[in-house]
XYZ file of C-alpha atoms in Angstrom:
297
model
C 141.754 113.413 81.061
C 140.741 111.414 84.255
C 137.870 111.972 85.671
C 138.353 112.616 89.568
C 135.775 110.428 91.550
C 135.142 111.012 95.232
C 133.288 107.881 96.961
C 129.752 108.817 98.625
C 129.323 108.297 101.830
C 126.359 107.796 103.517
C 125.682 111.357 105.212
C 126.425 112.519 101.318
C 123.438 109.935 99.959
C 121.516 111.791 103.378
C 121.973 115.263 102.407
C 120.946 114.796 98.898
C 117.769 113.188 99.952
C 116.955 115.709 102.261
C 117.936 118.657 99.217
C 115.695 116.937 96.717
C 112.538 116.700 99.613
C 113.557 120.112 100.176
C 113.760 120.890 96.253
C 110.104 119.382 95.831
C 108.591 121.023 99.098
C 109.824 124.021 97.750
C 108.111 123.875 94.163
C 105.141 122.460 95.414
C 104.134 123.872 98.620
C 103.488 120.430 100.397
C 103.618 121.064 103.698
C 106.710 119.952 105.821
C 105.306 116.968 107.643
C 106.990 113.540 108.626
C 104.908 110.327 109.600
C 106.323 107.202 111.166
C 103.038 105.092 111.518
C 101.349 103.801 108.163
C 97.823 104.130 109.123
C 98.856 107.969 109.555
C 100.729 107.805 106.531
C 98.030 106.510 104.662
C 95.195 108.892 106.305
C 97.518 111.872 105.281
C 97.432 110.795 101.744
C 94.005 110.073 101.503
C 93.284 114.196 102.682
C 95.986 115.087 100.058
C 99.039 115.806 102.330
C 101.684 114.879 100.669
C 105.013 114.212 103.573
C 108.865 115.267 103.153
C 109.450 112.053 104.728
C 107.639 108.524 105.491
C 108.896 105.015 106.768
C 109.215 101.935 104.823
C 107.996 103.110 101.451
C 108.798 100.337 99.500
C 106.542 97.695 101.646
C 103.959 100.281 102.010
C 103.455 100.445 98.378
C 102.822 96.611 98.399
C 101.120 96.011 101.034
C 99.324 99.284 101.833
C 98.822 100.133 98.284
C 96.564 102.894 98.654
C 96.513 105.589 98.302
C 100.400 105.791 95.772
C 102.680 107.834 97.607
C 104.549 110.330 95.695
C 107.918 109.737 94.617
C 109.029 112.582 96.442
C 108.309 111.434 99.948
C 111.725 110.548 101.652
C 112.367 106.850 102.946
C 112.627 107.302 106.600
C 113.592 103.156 107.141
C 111.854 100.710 109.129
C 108.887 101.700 111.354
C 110.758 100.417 114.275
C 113.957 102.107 113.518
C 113.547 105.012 111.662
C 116.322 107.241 110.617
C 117.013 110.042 113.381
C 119.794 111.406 111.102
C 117.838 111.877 108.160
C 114.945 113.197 110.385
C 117.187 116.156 111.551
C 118.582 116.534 108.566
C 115.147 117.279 106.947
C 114.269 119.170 109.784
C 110.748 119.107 109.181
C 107.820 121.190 111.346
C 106.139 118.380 112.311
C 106.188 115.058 113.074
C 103.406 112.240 113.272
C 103.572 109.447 115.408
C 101.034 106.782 116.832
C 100.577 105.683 120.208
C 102.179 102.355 119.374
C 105.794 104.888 119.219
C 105.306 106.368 122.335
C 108.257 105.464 123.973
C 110.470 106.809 121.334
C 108.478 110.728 121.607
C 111.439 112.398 123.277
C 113.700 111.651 120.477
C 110.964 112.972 117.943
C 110.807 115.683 120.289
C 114.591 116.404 119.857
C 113.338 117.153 116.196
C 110.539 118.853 115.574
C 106.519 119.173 117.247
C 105.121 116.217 117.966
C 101.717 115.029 117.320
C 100.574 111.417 118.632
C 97.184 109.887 117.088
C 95.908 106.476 118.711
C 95.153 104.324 115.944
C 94.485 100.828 117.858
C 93.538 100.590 121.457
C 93.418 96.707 122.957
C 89.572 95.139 123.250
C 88.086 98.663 121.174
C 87.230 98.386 117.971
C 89.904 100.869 115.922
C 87.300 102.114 113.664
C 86.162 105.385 115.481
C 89.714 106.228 116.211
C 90.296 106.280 112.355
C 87.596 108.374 111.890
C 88.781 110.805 114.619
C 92.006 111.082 113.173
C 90.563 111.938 110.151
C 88.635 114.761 111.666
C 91.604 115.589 113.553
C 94.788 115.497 111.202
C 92.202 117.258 108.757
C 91.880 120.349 111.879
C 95.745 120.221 112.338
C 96.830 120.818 108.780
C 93.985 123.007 107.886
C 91.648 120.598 105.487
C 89.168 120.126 107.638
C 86.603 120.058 104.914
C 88.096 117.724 103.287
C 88.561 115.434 106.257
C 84.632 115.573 106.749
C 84.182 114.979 103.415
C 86.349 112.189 102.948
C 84.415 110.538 106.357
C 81.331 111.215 104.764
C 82.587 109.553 101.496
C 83.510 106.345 103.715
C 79.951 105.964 104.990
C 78.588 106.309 101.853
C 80.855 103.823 100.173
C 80.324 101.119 103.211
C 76.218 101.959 102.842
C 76.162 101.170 99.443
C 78.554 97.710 99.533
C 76.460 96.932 101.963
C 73.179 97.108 99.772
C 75.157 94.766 97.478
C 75.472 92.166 99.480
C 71.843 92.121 100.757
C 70.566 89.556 99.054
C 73.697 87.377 99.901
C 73.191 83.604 101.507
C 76.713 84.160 103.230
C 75.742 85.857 106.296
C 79.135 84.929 108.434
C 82.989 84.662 107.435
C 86.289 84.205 108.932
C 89.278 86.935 107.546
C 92.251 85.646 108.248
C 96.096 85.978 107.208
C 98.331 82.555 106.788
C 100.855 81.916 108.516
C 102.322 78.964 107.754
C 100.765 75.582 105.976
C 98.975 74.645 109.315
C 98.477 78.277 111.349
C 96.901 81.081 110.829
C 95.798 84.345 112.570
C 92.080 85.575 112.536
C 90.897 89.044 113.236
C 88.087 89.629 115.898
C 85.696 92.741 116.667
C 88.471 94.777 117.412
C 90.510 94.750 114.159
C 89.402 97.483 111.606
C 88.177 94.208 109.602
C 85.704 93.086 111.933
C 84.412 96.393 112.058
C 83.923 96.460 108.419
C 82.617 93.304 107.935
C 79.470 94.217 110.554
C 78.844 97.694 108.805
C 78.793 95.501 105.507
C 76.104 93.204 107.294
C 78.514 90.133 107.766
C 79.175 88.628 110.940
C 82.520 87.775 112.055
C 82.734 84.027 112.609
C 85.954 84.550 114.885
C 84.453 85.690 117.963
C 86.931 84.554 120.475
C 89.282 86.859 122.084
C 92.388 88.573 120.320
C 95.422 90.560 120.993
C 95.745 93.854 119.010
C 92.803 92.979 116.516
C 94.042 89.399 115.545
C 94.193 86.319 117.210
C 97.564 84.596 118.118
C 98.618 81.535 115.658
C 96.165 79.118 115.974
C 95.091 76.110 114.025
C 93.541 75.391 110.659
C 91.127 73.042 112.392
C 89.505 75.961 114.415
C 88.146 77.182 111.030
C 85.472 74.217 111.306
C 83.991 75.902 114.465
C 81.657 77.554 111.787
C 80.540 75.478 108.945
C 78.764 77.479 107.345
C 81.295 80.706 107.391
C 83.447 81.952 104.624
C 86.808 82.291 104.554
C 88.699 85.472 103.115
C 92.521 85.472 103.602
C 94.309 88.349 102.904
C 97.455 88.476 101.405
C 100.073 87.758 101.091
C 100.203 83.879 101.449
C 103.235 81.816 102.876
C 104.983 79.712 100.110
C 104.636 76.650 101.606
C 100.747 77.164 102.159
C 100.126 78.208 98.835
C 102.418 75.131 97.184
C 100.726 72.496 99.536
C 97.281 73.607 99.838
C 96.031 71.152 97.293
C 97.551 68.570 98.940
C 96.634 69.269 102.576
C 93.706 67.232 104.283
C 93.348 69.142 106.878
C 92.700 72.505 104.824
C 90.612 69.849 101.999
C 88.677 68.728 104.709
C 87.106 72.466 105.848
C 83.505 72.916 105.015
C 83.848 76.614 103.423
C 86.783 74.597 101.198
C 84.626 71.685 100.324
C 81.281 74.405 99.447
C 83.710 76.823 97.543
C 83.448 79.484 100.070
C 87.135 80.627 99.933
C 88.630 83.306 98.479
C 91.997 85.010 98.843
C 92.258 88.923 98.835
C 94.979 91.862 97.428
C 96.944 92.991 100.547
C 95.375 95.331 102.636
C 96.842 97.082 105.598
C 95.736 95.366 108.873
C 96.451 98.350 111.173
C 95.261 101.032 109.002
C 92.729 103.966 108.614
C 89.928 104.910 106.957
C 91.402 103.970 103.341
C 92.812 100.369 104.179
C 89.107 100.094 105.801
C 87.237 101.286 102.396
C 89.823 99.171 100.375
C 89.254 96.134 102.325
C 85.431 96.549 102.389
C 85.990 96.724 98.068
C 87.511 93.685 98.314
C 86.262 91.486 100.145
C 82.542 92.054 98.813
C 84.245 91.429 95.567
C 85.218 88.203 97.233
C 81.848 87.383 98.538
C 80.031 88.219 95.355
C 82.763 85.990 93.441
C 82.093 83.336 95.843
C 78.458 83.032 95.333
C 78.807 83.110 91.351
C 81.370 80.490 91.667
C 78.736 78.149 93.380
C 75.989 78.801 91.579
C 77.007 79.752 88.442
């Protein structure tokens, strides 16, 4: 006998999402939340919320990293253009959004309660606005003890990473993400980076101005303005940077290249919250610490 086969259409893929989220919610009593921004996303996890639905899981989970997001959590689609359909079909309670998705509220609206949370704010360091978020998202979902214990946990983590690098004879570095064999962009005072980096008792070598927490594309060249900075670059790199770095004078010729004082970071998330900030502040005084065994062991 022939077995009769119906094709799946794309609503069909849609509703059986939704049924499994709704399957899962069900058995585990997560609460019925949606998040479009990442650094929300990631905050959410980090107080042990896990969403019915998130955007752009797949690049989250290699670029964010942490904290994992459960396989449950529904694939919402890009940030930018996330998937109304599946939104309504969910149907969730609640729905988080950043200020950077502001124009887009009244179709949220449409859906469920909305709840905005201002994770970057141009010239302002972002770092207070993750912890308020904290506090906040912890007050709306009621974990509010865990949100002040998690901030707690963050200043104690950053106190002690701090005490490691103490004795360090790198007091300055550049962070930085490639972005092609000759540009780069460098994060200033107000990226969540350059916050860390001072609460770590490093100074930020890029101290010019910057648009949203990084500077545009600029040169390799402006990397000499401090000779005696690091350089951490977070990943990932360009391919053509990475296969021609050898062989590039002008990236040979840098002092922190010359003096070993490079190192190149896991991705971390450049827009994010509390955990991308305690995940970046792991890793790069891993970096720093590597550095100074490399030259002088």
């Amino acid at each position: 006998m022939t077995a009769l086969r119906f094709p799946i259409t794309r609503r069909a893929l849609l509703w059986g999402a939704a049924a499994a989220a709704a399957s899962t919610r069900a058995h585990a009593g997560a609460p019925r939340i949606a998040i479009i921004d990442w650094a929300l996303l990631e905050t959410a996890l980090a107080l042990g919320i896990a969403p019915v639905a998130a955007t752009e899981l797949i690049q989250f989970r290699k670029i964010v990293v942490e904290p994992e997001v459960p396989e449950s959590v529904v694939d919402l689609g890009l940030r930018g253009a996330p998937s109304y359909e599946l939104l309504h079909i969910l149907h969730p309670d609640l729905i988080l959004i950043s200020n950077f998705y502001e124009p887009s509220r009244p179709r949220f609206e449409r859906i469920a309660r909305v709840a905005s949370f201002a994770v970057h704010q141009p010239g302002q360091s972002p770092y207070p606005l993750a912890v308020d978020n904290v506090a906040r998202l912890g007050a709306l979902t009621g974990r509010s003890e865990a949100a002040r214990r998690y901030i707690a946990e963050t200043d104690a983590e950053l106190d002690r990473l701090r005490e490691t690098l103490g004795a360090s004879d790198i007091k300055s570095a550049y962070v930085v993400v490639m972005g092609d064999a000759r540009h780069l962009q460098a994060f200033g005072h107000d990226s969540i980076f350059g916050h860390v980096m001072g609460r770590l008792g490093i100074a930020n070598a890029w101290t010019h101005a910057t648009r949203y927490g990084a500077a545009a594309p600029v040169g390799l060249e402006t990397l000499a303005a401090t000779p005696e900075a690091a350089i951490v670059i977070v990943s990932p790199l360009p391919p053509d940077f990475e296969r021609t770095r050898t062989a590039n004078a002008l990236w040979q010729a840098l002092p922190a290249v010359r003096q070993r004082r490079v190192a190149v970071i896991p991705p971390v998330n450049h827009f994010g919250g509390l955990p991308s900030a305690r995940r970046f502040a792991r890793l790069f005084v891993a970096a720093i610490r590597e550095m100074e065994s490399t030259r002088h062991g």
